[in-house]
Tab-separated table of C-alpha atoms and ligand atoms in Angstrom:
chain	number	residue	atom	x	y	z
A	1133	MET	CA	56.700	25.939	39.871
A	1134	ILE	CA	54.703	29.902	40.421
A	1135	PRO	CA	54.848	30.957	43.664
A	1136	GLY	CA	51.406	32.994	44.619
A	1137	ALA	CA	48.078	31.266	44.579
A	1138	ARG	CA	44.687	31.933	45.658
A	1139	LEU	CA	43.085	28.680	46.806
A	1140	ILE	CA	39.713	27.260	49.288
A	1141	ILE	CA	39.950	23.735	50.716
A	1142	LEU	CA	37.095	21.988	51.652
A	1143	GLY	CA	36.859	18.405	53.092
A	1144	ARG	CA	35.314	16.437	56.023
A	1145	GLN	CA	36.111	17.484	59.108
A	1146	GLY	CA	39.766	14.977	59.526
A	1147	ALA	CA	40.052	15.035	55.620
A	1148	GLY	CA	43.692	16.273	56.050
A	1149	LYS	CA	43.019	19.485	55.511
A	1150	GLY	CA	45.410	20.559	57.706
A	1151	THR	CA	47.515	18.381	57.440
A	1152	GLN	CA	47.888	19.681	53.819
A	1153	CYS	CA	47.533	22.693	54.132
A	1154	VAL	CA	51.045	23.031	56.138
A	1155	ARG	CA	52.422	21.534	52.598
A	1156	LEU	CA	51.066	23.364	50.406
A	1157	SER	CA	51.167	26.812	52.054
A	1158	ARG	CA	55.388	26.117	51.804
A	1159	HIS	CA	54.886	24.717	48.680
A	1160	PHE	CA	52.915	28.171	47.013
A	1161	VAL	CA	54.531	30.508	49.104
A	1162	VAL	CA	51.508	31.640	51.073
A	1163	PRO	CA	50.151	32.382	53.915
A	1164	HIS	CA	47.886	29.213	55.922
A	1165	ILE	CA	44.418	30.878	56.885
A	1166	SER	CA	42.786	28.602	59.500
A	1167	THR	CA	39.937	29.829	60.671
A	1168	GLY	CA	39.492	26.677	63.093
A	1169	ASP	CA	43.433	27.761	64.196
A	1170	MET	CA	42.308	31.869	64.745
A	1171	LEU	CA	39.209	30.568	66.910
A	1172	ARG	CA	41.518	28.295	68.968
A	1173	SER	CA	44.668	30.951	69.246
A	1174	ALA	CA	41.913	33.169	70.611
A	1175	VAL	CA	40.706	30.877	72.705
A	1176	ARG	CA	43.688	30.345	74.264
A	1177	GLU	CA	44.172	33.357	74.726
A	1178	GLY	CA	41.601	34.517	76.409
A	1179	THR	CA	39.693	37.270	74.063
A	1180	PRO	CA	36.100	37.837	73.826
A	1181	LEU	CA	36.110	36.129	70.419
A	1182	GLY	CA	37.697	32.952	72.239
A	1183	LYS	CA	35.647	33.313	75.432
A	1184	MET	CA	32.085	33.646	73.083
A	1185	ALA	CA	33.871	30.122	70.771
A	1186	LYS	CA	34.566	28.135	72.439
A	1187	ALA	CA	30.715	26.660	74.272
A	1188	VAL	CA	30.239	26.871	70.256
A	1189	MET	CA	33.298	25.230	69.002
A	1190	ASP	CA	33.267	22.107	72.057
A	1191	ALA	CA	29.582	21.070	70.901
A	1192	GLY	CA	30.611	21.309	67.842
A	1193	GLY	CA	28.729	23.980	66.129
A	1194	LEU	CA	29.260	26.521	64.300
A	1195	VAL	CA	29.999	29.797	64.947
A	1196	GLY	CA	27.968	32.811	62.839
A	1197	ASP	CA	28.329	33.279	59.459
A	1198	ASP	CA	28.807	37.513	60.601
A	1199	ILE	CA	31.657	37.194	62.946
A	1200	MET	CA	33.788	34.576	60.639
A	1201	VAL	CA	33.528	36.874	57.573
A	1202	GLY	CA	35.001	39.889	60.073
A	1203	ILE	CA	37.704	37.642	61.128
A	1204	VAL	CA	38.285	36.124	57.601
A	1205	GLU	CA	37.785	39.920	55.677
A	1206	GLU	CA	40.084	41.374	58.269
A	1207	ARG	CA	43.181	38.374	57.107
A	1208	LEU	CA	42.138	38.190	53.523
A	1209	ASN	CA	43.538	42.720	53.645
A	1210	ARG	CA	46.508	42.170	55.165
A	1211	ASP	CA	49.308	42.339	52.924
A	1212	ASP	CA	50.887	39.436	52.960
A	1213	ALA	CA	47.059	37.455	51.522
A	1214	ARG	CA	46.818	40.873	48.955
A	1215	THR	CA	49.592	40.229	47.067
A	1216	ARG	CA	50.709	36.364	47.033
A	1217	GLY	CA	47.756	34.900	47.788
A	1218	TYR	CA	46.240	32.277	50.333
A	1219	ILE	CA	45.427	29.188	51.504
A	1220	LEU	CA	41.821	28.953	52.894
A	1221	ASP	CA	41.324	26.325	55.531
A	1222	GLY	CA	37.581	26.121	57.598
A	1223	PHE	CA	36.141	28.702	55.808
A	1224	PRO	CA	33.366	29.006	54.186
A	1225	ARG	CA	31.608	26.981	55.520
A	1226	THR	CA	28.560	27.806	54.730
A	1227	VAL	CA	26.654	29.189	51.101
A	1228	GLY	CA	25.884	32.121	52.816
A	1229	GLN	CA	30.150	32.633	54.017
A	1230	ALA	CA	30.700	32.098	50.112
A	1231	HIS	CA	28.748	34.688	48.900
A	1232	GLU	CA	30.569	36.660	51.108
A	1233	LEU	CA	33.858	35.630	50.411
A	1234	ASP	CA	32.925	36.213	46.053
A	1235	ARG	CA	31.818	39.781	48.123
A	1236	ILE	CA	35.328	40.513	49.579
A	1237	THR	CA	37.883	39.060	46.796
A	1238	ALA	CA	36.223	40.301	43.533
A	1239	GLY	CA	39.185	41.806	40.983
A	1240	ARG	CA	41.157	39.230	42.829
A	1241	PRO	CA	39.019	35.614	42.132
A	1242	ILE	CA	40.086	32.089	43.542
A	1243	ASP	CA	42.329	29.915	41.282
A	1244	VAL	CA	40.448	27.060	42.373
A	1245	VAL	CA	38.105	25.671	44.767
A	1246	LEU	CA	40.025	21.783	45.812
A	1247	ASP	CA	37.584	19.616	47.757
A	1248	LEU	CA	39.620	17.019	50.169
A	1249	ASP	CA	37.071	13.447	49.643
A	1250	VAL	CA	37.430	10.999	52.447
A	1251	PRO	CA	34.580	9.138	53.424
A	1252	ARG	CA	32.876	9.269	57.268
A	1253	GLU	CA	33.599	6.227	57.903
A	1254	LEU	CA	37.466	7.023	57.481
A	1255	VAL	CA	37.605	10.663	59.126
A	1256	LEU	CA	35.729	9.399	62.515
A	1257	GLU	CA	39.099	6.807	62.523
A	1258	ARG	CA	41.411	10.068	62.152
A	1259	ILE	CA	39.971	12.016	64.223
A	1260	SER	CA	40.242	9.367	67.278
A	1261	SER	CA	43.749	8.764	67.084
A	1262	ARG	CA	44.931	12.845	66.639
A	1263	ARG	CA	46.791	14.877	68.654
A	1264	VAL	CA	47.617	18.210	68.478
A	1265	CYS	CA	50.176	20.465	70.215
A	1266	ARG	CA	48.463	23.158	72.000
A	1267	ASP	CA	50.960	25.800	70.925
A	1268	CYS	CA	51.713	25.600	67.190
A	1269	GLY	CA	49.627	23.114	65.862
A	1270	THR	CA	51.183	20.729	64.496
A	1271	ASN	CA	49.187	17.577	63.917
A	1272	TYR	CA	50.164	13.898	65.073
A	1273	VAL	CA	48.820	10.039	65.113
A	1274	ALA	CA	48.088	8.611	68.604
A	1275	SER	CA	49.602	4.956	68.629
A	1276	GLY	CA	49.071	4.643	72.297
A	1277	ALA	CA	52.241	4.078	73.155
A	1278	GLU	CA	53.586	7.287	73.814
A	1279	ARG	CA	54.430	8.801	77.014
A	1280	THR	CA	53.373	11.384	79.066
A	1281	PRO	CA	53.327	14.168	79.029
A	1282	TRP	CA	53.848	14.244	75.113
A	1283	ILE	CA	55.745	17.441	74.404
A	1284	CYS	CA	56.087	18.853	70.259
A	1285	GLU	CA	58.526	18.362	68.418
A	1286	VAL	CA	58.345	21.447	66.321
A	1287	CYS	CA	57.967	23.755	69.784
A	1288	GLY	CA	57.624	21.905	73.149
A	1289	GLY	CA	54.280	22.490	73.699
A	1290	ASP	CA	51.943	19.974	74.821
A	1291	VAL	CA	50.455	17.478	72.731
A	1292	MET	CA	47.201	16.375	73.778
A	1293	GLN	CA	43.786	15.794	72.095
A	1294	ARG	CA	41.024	18.778	70.624
A	1295	ASP	CA	38.229	19.651	72.959
A	1296	ASP	CA	36.298	18.886	70.473
A	1297	ASP	CA	37.439	15.793	69.312
A	1298	THR	CA	34.331	13.998	71.363
A	1299	PRO	CA	32.426	11.574	70.302
A	1300	ASP	CA	29.331	13.919	70.430
A	1301	ALA	CA	31.044	17.199	69.265
A	1302	ILE	CA	32.788	14.910	66.076
A	1303	ASN	CA	29.013	13.167	64.927
A	1304	ARG	CA	27.309	16.590	65.310
A	1305	ARG	CA	30.164	18.599	63.332
A	1306	LEU	CA	29.844	16.265	60.506
A	1307	ASP	CA	26.507	15.764	60.823
A	1308	LEU	CA	26.866	20.416	59.942
A	1309	TYR	CA	29.546	19.484	57.383
A	1310	GLU	CA	26.501	17.660	55.778
A	1311	GLU	CA	23.449	19.997	55.789
A	1312	GLN	CA	25.866	23.436	55.727
A	1313	THR	CA	29.378	22.923	53.729
A	1314	SER	CA	28.230	20.088	51.395
A	1315	PRO	CA	26.314	22.370	49.280
A	1316	LEU	CA	29.146	24.656	48.890
A	1317	ILE	CA	30.506	21.810	45.856
A	1318	GLU	CA	27.139	22.319	44.067
A	1319	TYR	CA	27.616	25.920	44.626
A	1320	TYR	CA	31.910	26.269	43.296
A	1321	GLY	CA	31.026	22.726	40.667
A	1322	SER	CA	28.380	24.692	39.654
A	1323	ALA	CA	30.862	27.811	38.627
A	1324	GLY	CA	33.398	25.432	37.045
A	1325	ARG	CA	36.025	26.045	39.549
A	1326	LEU	CA	35.947	22.517	42.499
A	1327	VAL	CA	38.373	19.759	41.268
A	1328	VAL	CA	37.245	16.902	43.327
A	1329	VAL	CA	40.724	15.255	44.846
A	1330	ASP	CA	40.663	11.845	46.486
A	1331	GLY	CA	42.324	11.750	49.583
A	1332	VAL	CA	42.846	9.151	50.737
A	1333	GLY	CA	46.140	7.258	50.772
A	1334	THR	CA	49.453	8.665	52.289
A	1335	PRO	CA	50.333	12.305	53.168
A	1336	ASP	CA	52.492	11.923	50.172
A	1337	ARG	CA	50.277	11.021	47.818
A	1338	VAL	CA	47.364	13.054	48.074
A	1339	PHE	CA	50.580	16.656	48.596
A	1340	ALA	CA	50.892	14.465	44.681
A	1341	LEU	CA	47.497	15.015	44.269
A	1342	LEU	CA	46.518	18.492	45.277
A	1343	THR	CA	48.917	20.375	43.682
A	1344	ALA	CA	49.134	18.373	40.182
A	1345	ALA	CA	44.968	19.541	40.430
A	1346	VAL	CA	46.473	22.835	41.211
A	1347	ASP	CA	48.930	23.532	38.371
A	1348	ALA	CA	46.351	22.212	36.088
A	1349	ALA	CA	43.846	24.464	37.401
A	1350	ARG	CA	46.494	26.966	36.787
A	1351	ARG	CA	47.259	26.422	33.299
A	1352	SER	CA	43.178	26.339	31.751
B	298	LIG	P1	37.931	23.013	62.394
B	298	LIG	O1	39.883	23.948	63.365
B	298	LIG	O2	38.497	24.100	60.802
B	298	LIG	O3	38.219	22.030	62.697
B	298	LIG	P2	37.445	20.957	61.744
B	298	LIG	O4	36.309	21.563	60.487
B	298	LIG	O5	36.638	19.589	62.522
B	298	LIG	O6	38.593	20.015	60.513
B	298	LIG	P3	39.577	19.234	61.411
B	298	LIG	O7	40.566	20.428	61.721
B	298	LIG	O8	39.502	18.460	62.218
B	298	LIG	O9	40.198	18.904	60.358
B	298	LIG	P4	41.065	18.476	58.963
B	298	LIG	O10	40.202	18.277	57.441
B	298	LIG	O11	41.703	19.876	59.514
B	298	LIG	O12	42.267	17.078	59.009
B	298	LIG	P5	43.393	16.180	60.190
B	298	LIG	O13	44.830	17.571	58.949
B	298	LIG	O14	44.067	17.859	61.440
B	298	LIG	O15	37.289	23.730	62.590
B	298	LIG	C1	36.865	24.317	64.334
B	298	LIG	C2	35.445	24.746	64.839
B	298	LIG	O16	35.725	26.252	64.575
B	298	LIG	C3	34.379	24.659	63.734
B	298	LIG	O17	34.260	23.195	64.352
B	298	LIG	C4	33.695	26.060	64.206
B	298	LIG	O18	32.881	24.953	65.396
B	298	LIG	C5	34.636	26.887	63.928
B	298	LIG	N1	35.035	27.360	62.436
B	298	LIG	C6	35.891	27.311	62.028
B	298	LIG	N2	35.445	27.888	60.717
B	298	LIG	C7	34.204	28.539	60.819
B	298	LIG	C8	33.142	29.054	59.941
B	298	LIG	N3	34.050	29.304	58.455
B	298	LIG	N4	31.875	28.935	60.572
B	298	LIG	C9	31.761	29.100	61.600
B	298	LIG	N5	32.370	27.946	62.386
B	298	LIG	C10	33.773	27.654	62.323
B	298	LIG	O19	43.659	15.465	59.496
B	298	LIG	C11	43.122	14.399	60.529
B	298	LIG	C12	44.307	13.252	61.202
B	298	LIG	O20	44.094	12.760	60.281
B	298	LIG	C13	45.580	14.362	61.311
B	298	LIG	O21	45.629	12.913	63.216
B	298	LIG	C14	45.987	13.946	60.564
B	298	LIG	O22	47.796	13.565	61.182
B	298	LIG	C15	45.598	12.683	59.459
B	298	LIG	N6	45.757	12.742	58.095
B	298	LIG	C16	45.956	13.199	57.804
B	298	LIG	N7	45.721	13.519	56.303
B	298	LIG	C17	46.341	11.763	56.488
B	298	LIG	C18	46.272	10.425	55.459
B	298	LIG	N8	46.533	10.778	54.161
B	298	LIG	N9	46.357	9.581	55.661
B	298	LIG	C19	46.483	9.123	57.449
B	298	LIG	N10	45.921	10.074	58.542
B	298	LIG	C20	45.564	11.539	57.549
B	299	LIG	MG1	42.087	21.442	60.473
């Protein structure tokens, strides 16, 4: 495996992007840049960005393109991302963001765009049982038999349901995915930059498919 990669991961809410990015980031030795995690951290810290984003996120809406592009541009210009690369999770989410990303990455283009394909019925099941550490973001699956308070095995933080994992917000997010984000499949597909990967199966199997797709794209 050659360390370093410039990757984008697309996929419906609950497809497993965050889950797989933790592994891909270790495997390719690149930072996992999740715009959702960056916004949640701003909400926790109570910054002006966090205060503005919270209401939008809780309602399942999208934060404005200008704000998101500014955040991502600043992050991609840091040394680690410039030298080793990155895996982008949750960005771009609109065609406008994709155009801006092409501008930001001109001269150091992405290796491949991965589309983690999981049907809507299955992501709804996954999201409803998802629990997340409020501090480090580690994902868990609730079985109903957990003790409360539920403490994170990784950092000792509180494991809770995400504020935007309510039925209304989930449906709004999934509808917005079809409207605003799925056009990116055509955008990157027509440019020959997209690989669709089956996201149904165990996390180990999905990870093997993703790394094989990246390796094949980098060889071609
Ligand atoms: P974001 O944090 O990106 O959330 P999202 O798009 O809703 O995606 P999720 O995090 O819900 O899904 P995931 O694919 O990461 O799934 P996960 O790995 O957790 O964004 C949040 C909000 O921020 C947005 O709604 C928006 O408001 C705002 N925002 C962010 N970026 C923005 C942008 N660019 N522009 C505008 N606004 C932006 O997996 C889900 C569950 O399934 C977990 O419980 C997991 O354990 C389980 N699981 C994972 N893989 C498997 C498997 N193979 N088998 C069984 N279970 C699995
Ligand atoms: Mg996620």
